[in-house]
Amino acid sequence: MPVQPKPYVLQCPSCGWKAYHAPSSDVLMPHQYPEQCPDCSFSPLDVRTPGILETLKGCREQTMKRLKG
């Protein structure tokens, strides 16, 4: 039975860059998320559970992307 994965935040410990991800399915594709920081090329990125404000902001951004097409 498919289970939708929980949202997560990727964060660079070097420069502070971060990105919110809320996968829409449990199918993992290669290169679905960056393996190194797009700003400073630091690797590995930290993966953590988002806080409530990050979740609300991330949901809003993803909804806007879907509405724009």
PQR file of N, CA, C, O and H, with PARSE charges and radii, in Angstrom:
ATOM      1  N   MET A   1       0.842  -1.170   0.000 -0.4000 1.5000
ATOM      2  CA  MET A   1       0.000   0.000   0.000 -0.0000 2.0000
ATOM      3  C   MET A   1       0.893   1.241   0.000  0.5500 1.7000
ATOM      4  O   MET A   1       1.781   1.351   0.845 -0.5500 1.4000
ATOM      5  N   PRO A   2       0.677   2.181  -0.932 -0.5600 1.5000
ATOM      6  CA  PRO A   2       1.512   3.372  -0.986  0.2800 2.0000
ATOM      7  C   PRO A   2       1.247   4.303   0.195  0.5500 1.7000
ATOM      8  O   PRO A   2       0.114   4.462   0.647 -0.5500 1.4000
ATOM      9  N   VAL A   3       2.305   4.897   0.666 -0.4000 1.5000
ATOM     10  CA  VAL A   3       2.211   5.835   1.778 -0.0000 2.0000
ATOM     11  C   VAL A   3       2.911   7.122   1.366  0.5500 1.7000
ATOM     12  O   VAL A   3       4.072   7.096   0.957 -0.5500 1.4000
ATOM     13  H   VAL A   3       3.226   4.768   0.298  0.4000 1.0000
ATOM     14  N   GLN A   4       2.207   8.252   1.474 -0.4000 1.5000
ATOM     15  CA  GLN A   4       2.813   9.523   1.105 -0.0000 2.0000
ATOM     16  C   GLN A   4       3.879   9.891   2.131  0.5500 1.7000
ATOM     17  O   GLN A   4       3.595   9.921   3.328 -0.5500 1.4000
ATOM     18  H   GLN A   4       1.265   8.273   1.806  0.4000 1.0000
ATOM     19  N   PRO A   5       5.111  10.175   1.677 -0.5600 1.5000
ATOM     20  CA  PRO A   5       6.175  10.547   2.603  0.2800 2.0000
ATOM     21  C   PRO A   5       5.921  11.909   3.243  0.5500 1.7000
ATOM     22  O   PRO A   5       5.211  12.752   2.694 -0.5500 1.4000
ATOM     23  N   LYS A   6       6.505  12.095   4.391 -0.4000 1.5000
ATOM     24  CA  LYS A   6       6.358  13.367   5.101 -0.0000 2.0000
ATOM     25  C   LYS A   6       7.268  14.424   4.476  0.5500 1.7000
ATOM     26  O   LYS A   6       8.307  14.087   3.907 -0.5500 1.4000
ATOM     27  H   LYS A   6       7.081  11.410   4.837  0.4000 1.0000
ATOM     28  N   PRO A   7       6.887  15.694   4.578 -0.5600 1.5000
ATOM     29  CA  PRO A   7       7.728  16.769   4.053  0.2800 2.0000
ATOM     30  C   PRO A   7       9.049  16.841   4.820  0.5500 1.7000
ATOM     31  O   PRO A   7       9.150  16.393   5.962 -0.5500 1.4000
ATOM     32  N   TYR A   8      10.050  17.411   4.168 -0.4000 1.5000
ATOM     33  CA  TYR A   8      11.351  17.588   4.806 -0.0000 2.0000
ATOM     34  C   TYR A   8      12.013  18.843   4.269  0.5500 1.7000
ATOM     35  O   TYR A   8      11.622  19.377   3.231 -0.5500 1.4000
ATOM     36  H   TYR A   8       9.969  17.775   3.240  0.4000 1.0000
ATOM     37  N   VAL A   9      13.021  19.303   4.994 -0.4000 1.5000
ATOM     38  CA  VAL A   9      13.785  20.476   4.602 -0.0000 2.0000
ATOM     39  C   VAL A   9      15.230  20.057   4.397  0.5500 1.7000
ATOM     40  O   VAL A   9      15.824  19.394   5.248 -0.5500 1.4000
ATOM     41  H   VAL A   9      13.339  18.869   5.837  0.4000 1.0000
ATOM     42  N   LEU A  10      15.794  20.453   3.250 -0.4000 1.5000
ATOM     43  CA  LEU A  10      17.220  20.286   2.995 -0.0000 2.0000
ATOM     44  C   LEU A  10      17.880  21.601   3.361  0.5500 1.7000
ATOM     45  O   LEU A  10      17.418  22.663   2.942 -0.5500 1.4000
ATOM     46  H   LEU A  10      15.311  20.991   2.559  0.4000 1.0000
ATOM     47  N   GLN A  11      18.965  21.547   4.144 -0.4000 1.5000
ATOM     48  CA  GLN A  11      19.639  22.767   4.552 -0.0000 2.0000
ATOM     49  C   GLN A  11      21.146  22.591   4.473  0.5500 1.7000
ATOM     50  O   GLN A  11      21.687  21.558   4.868 -0.5500 1.4000
ATOM     51  H   GLN A  11      19.340  20.685   4.484  0.4000 1.0000
ATOM     52  N   CYS A  12      21.814  23.613   3.958 -0.4000 1.5000
ATOM     53  CA  CYS A  12      23.271  23.608   3.855 -0.0000 2.0000
ATOM     54  C   CYS A  12      23.852  24.121   5.167  0.5500 1.7000
ATOM     55  O   CYS A  12      23.550  25.242   5.575 -0.5500 1.4000
ATOM     56  H   CYS A  12      21.374  24.452   3.637  0.4000 1.0000
ATOM     57  N   PRO A  13      24.688  23.316   5.841 -0.5600 1.5000
ATOM     58  CA  PRO A  13      25.290  23.780   7.094  0.2800 2.0000
ATOM     59  C   PRO A  13      26.366  24.844   6.868  0.5500 1.7000
ATOM     60  O   PRO A  13      26.762  25.534   7.808 -0.5500 1.4000
ATOM     61  N   SER A  14      26.833  24.977   5.644 -0.4000 1.5000
ATOM     62  CA  SER A  14      27.897  25.933   5.352 -0.0000 2.0000
ATOM     63  C   SER A  14      27.362  27.347   5.124  0.5500 1.7000
ATOM     64  O   SER A  14      27.821  28.290   5.768 -0.5500 1.4000
ATOM     65  H   SER A  14      26.512  24.417   4.881  0.4000 1.0000
ATOM     66  N   CYS A  15      26.396  27.505   4.213 -0.4000 1.5000
ATOM     67  CA  CYS A  15      25.927  28.855   3.870 -0.0000 2.0000
ATOM     68  C   CYS A  15      24.506  29.158   4.347  0.5500 1.7000
ATOM     69  O   CYS A  15      24.087  30.315   4.319 -0.5500 1.4000
ATOM     70  H   CYS A  15      26.023  26.739   3.690  0.4000 1.0000
ATOM     71  N   GLY A  16      23.753  28.136   4.785 -0.4000 1.5000
ATOM     72  CA  GLY A  16      22.401  28.365   5.286 -0.0000 2.0000
ATOM     73  C   GLY A  16      21.294  28.220   4.260  0.5500 1.7000
ATOM     74  O   GLY A  16      20.121  28.382   4.597 -0.5500 1.4000
ATOM     75  H   GLY A  16      24.094  27.196   4.808  0.4000 1.0000
ATOM     76  N   TRP A  17      21.643  27.914   2.992 -0.4000 1.5000
ATOM     77  CA  TRP A  17      20.625  27.700   1.969 -0.0000 2.0000
ATOM     78  C   TRP A  17      19.686  26.594   2.436  0.5500 1.7000
ATOM     79  O   TRP A  17      20.129  25.632   3.064 -0.5500 1.4000
ATOM     80  H   TRP A  17      22.596  27.782   2.718  0.4000 1.0000
ATOM     81  N   LYS A  18      18.388  26.721   2.137 -0.4000 1.5000
ATOM     82  CA  LYS A  18      17.462  25.646   2.472 -0.0000 2.0000
ATOM     83  C   LYS A  18      16.342  25.574   1.460  0.5500 1.7000
ATOM     84  O   LYS A  18      16.010  26.557   0.797 -0.5500 1.4000
ATOM     85  H   LYS A  18      18.029  27.503   1.627  0.4000 1.0000
ATOM     86  N   ALA A  19      15.764  24.384   1.354 -0.4000 1.5000
ATOM     87  CA  ALA A  19      14.666  24.144   0.420 -0.0000 2.0000
ATOM     88  C   ALA A  19      13.680  23.179   1.064  0.5500 1.7000
ATOM     89  O   ALA A  19      14.070  22.186   1.677 -0.5500 1.4000
ATOM     90  H   ALA A  19      16.034  23.586   1.892  0.4000 1.0000
ATOM     91  N   TYR A  20      12.401  23.488   0.916 -0.4000 1.5000
ATOM     92  CA  TYR A  20      11.311  22.670   1.445 -0.0000 2.0000
ATOM     93  C   TYR A  20      10.876  21.684   0.370  0.5500 1.7000
ATOM     94  O   TYR A  20      10.711  22.063  -0.789 -0.5500 1.4000
ATOM     95  H   TYR A  20      12.083  24.296   0.418  0.4000 1.0000
ATOM     96  N   HIS A  21      10.690  20.436   0.743 -0.4000 1.5000
ATOM     97  CA  HIS A  21      10.222  19.415  -0.196 -0.0000 2.0000
ATOM     98  C   HIS A  21       9.069  18.648   0.439  0.5500 1.7000
ATOM     99  O   HIS A  21       9.159  18.198   1.582 -0.5500 1.4000
ATOM    100  H   HIS A  21      10.824  20.128   1.685  0.4000 1.0000
ATOM    101  N   ALA A  22       7.989  18.508  -0.319 -0.4000 1.5000
ATOM    102  CA  ALA A  22       6.845  17.701   0.097 -0.0000 2.0000
ATOM    103  C   ALA A  22       6.543  16.734  -1.043  0.5500 1.7000
ATOM    104  O   ALA A  22       5.763  17.060  -1.938 -0.5500 1.4000
ATOM    105  H   ALA A  22       7.916  18.874  -1.247  0.4000 1.0000
ATOM    106  N   PRO A  23       7.151  15.551  -1.022 -0.5600 1.5000
ATOM    107  CA  PRO A  23       6.946  14.599  -2.118  0.2800 2.0000
ATOM    108  C   PRO A  23       5.466  14.250  -2.279  0.5500 1.7000
ATOM    109  O   PRO A  23       4.746  14.091  -1.294 -0.5500 1.4000
ATOM    110  N   SER A  24       5.027  14.132  -3.524 -0.4000 1.5000
ATOM    111  CA  SER A  24       3.625  13.832  -3.782 -0.0000 2.0000
ATOM    112  C   SER A  24       3.356  12.331  -3.825  0.5500 1.7000
ATOM    113  O   SER A  24       2.200  11.908  -3.790 -0.5500 1.4000
ATOM    114  H   SER A  24       5.612  14.261  -4.324  0.4000 1.0000
ATOM    115  N   SER A  25       4.423  11.515  -3.900 -0.4000 1.5000
ATOM    116  CA  SER A  25       4.234  10.065  -3.880 -0.0000 2.0000
ATOM    117  C   SER A  25       5.445   9.405  -3.233  0.5500 1.7000
ATOM    118  O   SER A  25       6.437  10.066  -2.928 -0.5500 1.4000
ATOM    119  H   SER A  25       5.362  11.858  -3.928  0.4000 1.0000
ATOM    120  N   ASP A  26       5.352   8.099  -3.029 -0.4000 1.5000
ATOM    121  CA  ASP A  26       6.448   7.372  -2.401 -0.0000 2.0000
ATOM    122  C   ASP A  26       7.461   6.848  -3.421  0.5500 1.7000
ATOM    123  O   ASP A  26       8.379   6.114  -3.058 -0.5500 1.4000
ATOM    124  H   ASP A  26       4.546   7.562  -3.277  0.4000 1.0000
ATOM    125  N   VAL A  27       7.302   7.217  -4.687 -0.4000 1.5000
ATOM    126  CA  VAL A  27       8.241   6.816  -5.727 -0.0000 2.0000
ATOM    127  C   VAL A  27       9.415   7.787  -5.711  0.5500 1.7000
ATOM    128  O   VAL A  27       9.236   8.989  -5.910 -0.5500 1.4000
ATOM    129  H   VAL A  27       6.556   7.813  -4.983  0.4000 1.0000
ATOM    130  N   LEU A  28      10.609   7.267  -5.476 -0.4000 1.5000
ATOM    131  CA  LEU A  28      11.800   8.102  -5.444 -0.0000 2.0000
ATOM    132  C   LEU A  28      12.518   8.019  -6.775  0.5500 1.7000
ATOM    133  O   LEU A  28      12.836   6.931  -7.254 -0.5500 1.4000
ATOM    134  H   LEU A  28      10.754   6.291  -5.315  0.4000 1.0000
ATOM    135  N   MET A  29      12.769   9.161  -7.364 -0.4000 1.5000
ATOM    136  CA  MET A  29      13.446   9.233  -8.650 -0.0000 2.0000
ATOM    137  C   MET A  29      14.862   9.761  -8.433  0.5500 1.7000
ATOM    138  O   MET A  29      15.092  10.548  -7.515 -0.5500 1.4000
ATOM    139  H   MET A  29      12.511  10.045  -6.975  0.4000 1.0000
ATOM    140  N   PRO A  30      15.815   9.335  -9.268 -0.5600 1.5000
ATOM    141  CA  PRO A  30      17.163   9.883  -9.149  0.2800 2.0000
ATOM    142  C   PRO A  30      17.164  11.394  -9.402  0.5500 1.7000
ATOM    143  O   PRO A  30      16.423  11.888 -10.252 -0.5500 1.4000
ATOM    144  N   HIS A  31      17.971  12.096  -8.684 -0.4000 1.5000
ATOM    145  CA  HIS A  31      18.134  13.545  -8.815 -0.0000 2.0000
ATOM    146  C   HIS A  31      16.841  14.302  -8.518  0.5500 1.7000
ATOM    147  O   HIS A  31      16.593  15.369  -9.079 -0.5500 1.4000
ATOM    148  H   HIS A  31      18.573  11.695  -7.993  0.4000 1.0000
ATOM    149  N   GLN A  32      16.029  13.743  -7.635 -0.4000 1.5000
ATOM    150  CA  GLN A  32      14.780  14.406  -7.262 -0.0000 2.0000
ATOM    151  C   GLN A  32      15.071  15.626  -6.376  0.5500 1.7000
ATOM    152  O   GLN A  32      14.308  16.592  -6.379 -0.5500 1.4000
ATOM    153  H   GLN A  32      16.231  12.876  -7.179  0.4000 1.0000
ATOM    154  N   TYR A  33      16.145  15.581  -5.640 -0.4000 1.5000
ATOM    155  CA  TYR A  33      16.566  16.714  -4.834 -0.0000 2.0000
ATOM    156  C   TYR A  33      18.083  16.833  -4.931  0.5500 1.7000
ATOM    157  O   TYR A  33      18.765  15.846  -5.209 -0.5500 1.4000
ATOM    158  H   TYR A  33      16.765  14.796  -5.637  0.4000 1.0000
ATOM    159  N   PRO A  34      18.618  18.036  -4.704 -0.5600 1.5000
ATOM    160  CA  PRO A  34      20.057  18.235  -4.876  0.2800 2.0000
ATOM    161  C   PRO A  34      20.883  17.455  -3.855  0.5500 1.7000
ATOM    162  O   PRO A  34      20.490  17.320  -2.696 -0.5500 1.4000
ATOM    163  N   GLU A  35      22.022  16.947  -4.297 -0.4000 1.5000
ATOM    164  CA  GLU A  35      22.931  16.235  -3.406 -0.0000 2.0000
ATOM    165  C   GLU A  35      23.953  17.182  -2.792  0.5500 1.7000
ATOM    166  O   GLU A  35      24.593  16.860  -1.791 -0.5500 1.4000
ATOM    167  H   GLU A  35      22.340  17.056  -5.239  0.4000 1.0000
ATOM    168  N   GLN A  36      24.098  18.360  -3.409 -0.4000 1.5000
ATOM    169  CA  GLN A  36      24.989  19.377  -2.857 -0.0000 2.0000
ATOM    170  C   GLN A  36      24.315  20.739  -2.960  0.5500 1.7000
ATOM    171  O   GLN A  36      23.366  20.917  -3.724 -0.5500 1.4000
ATOM    172  H   GLN A  36      23.578  18.621  -4.222  0.4000 1.0000
ATOM    173  N   CYS A  37      24.808  21.686  -2.193 -0.4000 1.5000
ATOM    174  CA  CYS A  37      24.219  23.020  -2.151 -0.0000 2.0000
ATOM    175  C   CYS A  37      24.360  23.706  -3.514  0.5500 1.7000
ATOM    176  O   CYS A  37      25.459  23.747  -4.068 -0.5500 1.4000
ATOM    177  H   CYS A  37      25.579  21.541  -1.573  0.4000 1.0000
ATOM    178  N   PRO A  38      23.257  24.247  -4.065 -0.5600 1.5000
ATOM    179  CA  PRO A  38      23.350  24.940  -5.350  0.2800 2.0000
ATOM    180  C   PRO A  38      24.074  26.285  -5.245  0.5500 1.7000
ATOM    181  O   PRO A  38      24.519  26.822  -6.259 -0.5500 1.4000
ATOM    182  N   ASP A  39      24.197  26.837  -4.029 -0.4000 1.5000
ATOM    183  CA  ASP A  39      24.871  28.127  -3.853 -0.0000 2.0000
ATOM    184  C   ASP A  39      26.381  27.981  -3.652  0.5500 1.7000
ATOM    185  O   ASP A  39      27.165  28.675  -4.299 -0.5500 1.4000
ATOM    186  H   ASP A  39      23.835  26.400  -3.205  0.4000 1.0000
ATOM    187  N   CYS A  40      26.791  27.069  -2.746 -0.4000 1.5000
ATOM    188  CA  CYS A  40      28.217  26.981  -2.400 -0.0000 2.0000
ATOM    189  C   CYS A  40      28.830  25.616  -2.710  0.5500 1.7000
ATOM    190  O   CYS A  40      30.019  25.415  -2.462 -0.5500 1.4000
ATOM    191  H   CYS A  40      26.155  26.505  -2.220  0.4000 1.0000
ATOM    192  N   SER A  41      28.059  24.680  -3.239 -0.4000 1.5000
ATOM    193  CA  SER A  41      28.502  23.325  -3.622 -0.0000 2.0000
ATOM    194  C   SER A  41      28.942  22.469  -2.435  0.5500 1.7000
ATOM    195  O   SER A  41      29.656  21.484  -2.623 -0.5500 1.4000
ATOM    196  H   SER A  41      27.093  24.843  -3.441  0.4000 1.0000
ATOM    197  N   PHE A  42      28.528  22.826  -1.217 -0.4000 1.5000
ATOM    198  CA  PHE A  42      28.850  22.031  -0.046 -0.0000 2.0000
ATOM    199  C   PHE A  42      28.043  20.736  -0.054  0.5500 1.7000
ATOM    200  O   PHE A  42      26.879  20.726  -0.454 -0.5500 1.4000
ATOM    201  H   PHE A  42      27.948  23.626  -1.065  0.4000 1.0000
ATOM    202  N   SER A  43      28.651  19.664   0.381 -0.4000 1.5000
ATOM    203  CA  SER A  43      27.974  18.377   0.468 -0.0000 2.0000
ATOM    204  C   SER A  43      28.482  17.660   1.710  0.5500 1.7000
ATOM    205  O   SER A  43      29.679  17.750   1.982 -0.5500 1.4000
ATOM    206  H   SER A  43      29.597  19.672   0.706  0.4000 1.0000
ATOM    207  N   PRO A  44      27.693  16.982   2.453 -0.5600 1.5000
ATOM    208  CA  PRO A  44      26.276  16.650   2.297  0.2800 2.0000
ATOM    209  C   PRO A  44      25.374  17.701   2.945  0.5500 1.7000
ATOM    210  O   PRO A  44      25.789  18.447   3.831 -0.5500 1.4000
ATOM    211  N   LEU A  45      24.145  17.733   2.479 -0.4000 1.5000
ATOM    212  CA  LEU A  45      23.143  18.627   3.035 -0.0000 2.0000
ATOM    213  C   LEU A  45      22.473  17.968   4.229  0.5500 1.7000
ATOM    214  O   LEU A  45      22.342  16.745   4.281 -0.5500 1.4000
ATOM    215  H   LEU A  45      23.807  17.126   1.759  0.4000 1.0000
ATOM    216  N   ASP A  46      22.050  18.781   5.185 -0.4000 1.5000
ATOM    217  CA  ASP A  46      21.297  18.276   6.332 -0.0000 2.0000
ATOM    218  C   ASP A  46      19.843  18.081   5.925  0.5500 1.7000
ATOM    219  O   ASP A  46      19.296  18.885   5.171 -0.5500 1.4000
ATOM    220  H   ASP A  46      22.156  19.775   5.142  0.4000 1.0000
ATOM    221  N   VAL A  47      19.220  17.027   6.414 -0.4000 1.5000
ATOM    222  CA  VAL A  47      17.801  16.747   6.165 -0.0000 2.0000
ATOM    223  C   VAL A  47      17.109  16.780   7.517  0.5500 1.7000
ATOM    224  O   VAL A  47      17.531  16.108   8.458 -0.5500 1.4000
ATOM    225  H   VAL A  47      19.664  16.373   7.027  0.4000 1.0000
ATOM    226  N   ARG A  48      16.035  17.573   7.608 -0.4000 1.5000
ATOM    227  CA  ARG A  48      15.320  17.671   8.885 -0.0000 2.0000
ATOM    228  C   ARG A  48      13.828  17.855   8.645  0.5500 1.7000
ATOM    229  O   ARG A  48      13.385  18.145   7.534 -0.5500 1.4000
ATOM    230  H   ARG A  48      15.692  18.119   6.843  0.4000 1.0000
ATOM    231  N   THR A  49      13.077  17.679   9.708 -0.4000 1.5000
ATOM    232  CA  THR A  49      11.631  17.880   9.670 -0.0000 2.0000
ATOM    233  C   THR A  49      11.347  19.377   9.724  0.5500 1.7000
ATOM    234  O   THR A  49      11.936  20.079  10.545 -0.5500 1.4000
ATOM    235  H   THR A  49      13.437  17.443  10.611  0.4000 1.0000
ATOM    236  N   PRO A  50      10.456  19.886   8.865 -0.5600 1.5000
ATOM    237  CA  PRO A  50      10.165  21.328   8.867  0.2800 2.0000
ATOM    238  C   PRO A  50       9.327  21.738  10.070  0.5500 1.7000
ATOM    239  O   PRO A  50       8.542  20.951  10.598 -0.5500 1.4000
ATOM    240  N   GLY A  51       9.510  22.982  10.492 -0.4000 1.5000
ATOM    241  CA  GLY A  51       8.663  23.564  11.523 -0.0000 2.0000
ATOM    242  C   GLY A  51       7.335  23.979  10.919  0.5500 1.7000
ATOM    243  O   GLY A  51       7.151  23.894   9.705 -0.5500 1.4000
ATOM    244  H   GLY A  51      10.148  23.621  10.064  0.4000 1.0000
ATOM    245  N   ILE A  52       6.424  24.419  11.740 -0.4000 1.5000
ATOM    246  CA  ILE A  52       5.084  24.762  11.266 -0.0000 2.0000
ATOM    247  C   ILE A  52       5.105  25.928  10.280  0.5500 1.7000
ATOM    248  O   ILE A  52       4.372  25.903   9.291 -0.5500 1.4000
ATOM    249  H   ILE A  52       6.573  24.488  12.726  0.4000 1.0000
ATOM    250  N   LEU A  53       5.928  26.947  10.526 -0.4000 1.5000
ATOM    251  CA  LEU A  53       5.989  28.086   9.609 -0.0000 2.0000
ATOM    252  C   LEU A  53       6.600  27.691   8.273  0.5500 1.7000
ATOM    253  O   LEU A  53       6.146  28.152   7.226 -0.5500 1.4000
ATOM    254  H   LEU A  53       6.523  26.968  11.329  0.4000 1.0000
ATOM    255  N   GLU A  54       7.630  26.838   8.295 -0.4000 1.5000
ATOM    256  CA  GLU A  54       8.229  26.355   7.051 -0.0000 2.0000
ATOM    257  C   GLU A  54       7.235  25.512   6.263  0.5500 1.7000
ATOM    258  O   GLU A  54       7.197  25.576   5.034 -0.5500 1.4000
ATOM    259  H   GLU A  54       7.999  26.463   9.146  0.4000 1.0000
ATOM    260  N   THR A  55       6.432  24.724   6.967 -0.4000 1.5000
ATOM    261  CA  THR A  55       5.423  23.900   6.295 -0.0000 2.0000
ATOM    262  C   THR A  55       4.381  24.773   5.613  0.5500 1.7000
ATOM    263  O   THR A  55       4.021  24.519   4.463 -0.5500 1.4000
ATOM    264  H   THR A  55       6.462  24.672   7.965  0.4000 1.0000
ATOM    265  N   LEU A  56       3.896  25.791   6.299 -0.4000 1.5000
ATOM    266  CA  LEU A  56       2.897  26.686   5.708 -0.0000 2.0000
ATOM    267  C   LEU A  56       3.466  27.433   4.502  0.5500 1.7000
ATOM    268  O   LEU A  56       2.804  27.553   3.471 -0.5500 1.4000
ATOM    269  H   LEU A  56       4.189  25.997   7.233  0.4000 1.0000
ATOM    270  N   LYS A  57       4.690  27.932   4.634 -0.4000 1.5000
ATOM    271  CA  LYS A  57       5.328  28.653   3.531 -0.0000 2.0000
ATOM    272  C   LYS A  57       5.566  27.714   2.340  0.5500 1.7000
ATOM    273  O   LYS A  57       5.320  28.084   1.192 -0.5500 1.4000
ATOM    274  H   LYS A  57       5.229  27.834   5.471  0.4000 1.0000
ATOM    275  N   GLY A  58       6.045  26.501   2.624 -0.4000 1.5000
ATOM    276  CA  GLY A  58       6.304  25.536   1.561 -0.0000 2.0000
ATOM    277  C   GLY A  58       5.031  25.125   0.841  0.5500 1.7000
ATOM    278  O   GLY A  58       5.031  24.991  -0.383 -0.5500 1.4000
ATOM    279  H   GLY A  58       6.245  26.200   3.556  0.4000 1.0000
ATOM    280  N   CYS A  59       3.950  24.923   1.577 -0.4000 1.5000
ATOM    281  CA  CYS A  59       2.666  24.564   0.958 -0.0000 2.0000
ATOM    282  C   CYS A  59       2.176  25.684   0.056  0.5500 1.7000
ATOM    283  O   CYS A  59       1.668  25.432  -1.037 -0.5500 1.4000
ATOM    284  H   CYS A  59       3.950  25.031   2.571  0.4000 1.0000
ATOM    285  N   ARG A  60       2.329  26.923   0.511 -0.4000 1.5000
ATOM    286  CA  ARG A  60       1.901  28.068  -0.287 -0.0000 2.0000
ATOM    287  C   ARG A  60       2.713  28.149  -1.582  0.5500 1.7000
ATOM    288  O   ARG A  60       2.153  28.377  -2.655 -0.5500 1.4000
ATOM    289  H   ARG A  60       2.742  27.129   1.399  0.4000 1.0000
ATOM    290  N   GLU A  61       4.040  27.963  -1.481 -0.4000 1.5000
ATOM    291  CA  GLU A  61       4.902  28.038  -2.672 -0.0000 2.0000
ATOM    292  C   GLU A  61       4.567  26.931  -3.667  0.5500 1.7000
ATOM    293  O   GLU A  61       4.518  27.180  -4.871 -0.5500 1.4000
ATOM    294  H   GLU A  61       4.495  27.778  -0.610  0.4000 1.0000
ATOM    295  N   GLN A  62       4.338  25.716  -3.181 -0.4000 1.5000
ATOM    296  CA  GLN A  62       4.015  24.609  -4.082 -0.0000 2.0000
ATOM    297  C   GLN A  62       2.654  24.805  -4.735  0.5500 1.7000
ATOM    298  O   GLN A  62       2.472  24.453  -5.900 -0.5500 1.4000
ATOM    299  H   GLN A  62       4.379  25.514  -2.203  0.4000 1.0000
ATOM    300  N   THR A  63       1.704  25.359  -4.004 -0.4000 1.5000
ATOM    301  CA  THR A  63       0.386  25.627  -4.592 -0.0000 2.0000
ATOM    302  C   THR A  63       0.495  26.676  -5.693  0.5500 1.7000
ATOM    303  O   THR A  63      -0.134  26.542  -6.743 -0.5500 1.4000
ATOM    304  H   THR A  63       1.853  25.645  -3.057  0.4000 1.0000
ATOM    305  N   MET A  64       1.288  27.715  -5.458 -0.4000 1.5000
ATOM    306  CA  MET A  64       1.470  28.754  -6.478 -0.0000 2.0000
ATOM    307  C   MET A  64       2.141  28.186  -7.735  0.5500 1.7000
ATOM    308  O   MET A  64       1.782  28.569  -8.848 -0.5500 1.4000
ATOM    309  H   MET A  64       1.798  27.823  -4.605  0.4000 1.0000
ATOM    310  N   LYS A  65       3.101  27.288  -7.572 -0.4000 1.5000
ATOM    311  CA  LYS A  65       3.760  26.666  -8.715 -0.0000 2.0000
ATOM    312  C   LYS A  65       2.763  25.838  -9.528  0.5500 1.7000
ATOM    313  O   LYS A  65       2.778  25.875 -10.758 -0.5500 1.4000
ATOM    314  H   LYS A  65       3.394  26.977  -6.668  0.4000 1.0000
ATOM    315  N   ARG A  66       1.903  25.096  -8.844 -0.4000 1.5000
ATOM    316  CA  ARG A  66       0.911  24.278  -9.533 -0.0000 2.0000
ATOM    317  C   ARG A  66      -0.110  25.125 -10.268  0.5500 1.7000
ATOM    318  O   ARG A  66      -0.538  24.764 -11.364 -0.5500 1.4000
ATOM    319  H   ARG A  66       1.890  25.065  -7.844  0.4000 1.0000
ATOM    320  N   LEU A  67      -0.509  26.255  -9.676 -0.4000 1.5000
ATOM    321  CA  LEU A  67      -1.497  27.118 -10.311 -0.0000 2.0000
ATOM    322  C   LEU A  67      -0.928  27.806 -11.556  0.5500 1.7000
ATOM    323  O   LEU A  67      -1.647  28.053 -12.523 -0.5500 1.4000
ATOM    324  H   LEU A  67      -0.161  26.548  -8.786  0.4000 1.0000
ATOM    325  N   LYS A  68       0.372  28.110 -11.517 -0.4000 1.5000
ATOM    326  CA  LYS A  68       1.009  28.750 -12.676 -0.0000 2.0000
ATOM    327  C   LYS A  68       1.238  27.775 -13.816  0.5500 1.7000
ATOM    328  O   LYS A  68       1.390  28.178 -14.970 -0.5500 1.4000
ATOM    329  H   LYS A  68       0.957  27.909 -10.731  0.4000 1.0000
ATOM    330  N   GLY A  69       1.261  26.498 -13.488 -0.4000 1.5000
ATOM    331  CA  GLY A  69       1.392  25.478 -14.529 -0.0000 2.0000
ATOM    332  C   GLY A  69       2.731  25.008 -14.663  0.5500 1.7000
ATOM    333  O   GLY A  69       3.002  24.145 -15.499 -0.5500 1.4000
ATOM    334  H   GLY A  69       1.138  26.172 -12.551  0.4000 1.0000
TER
END
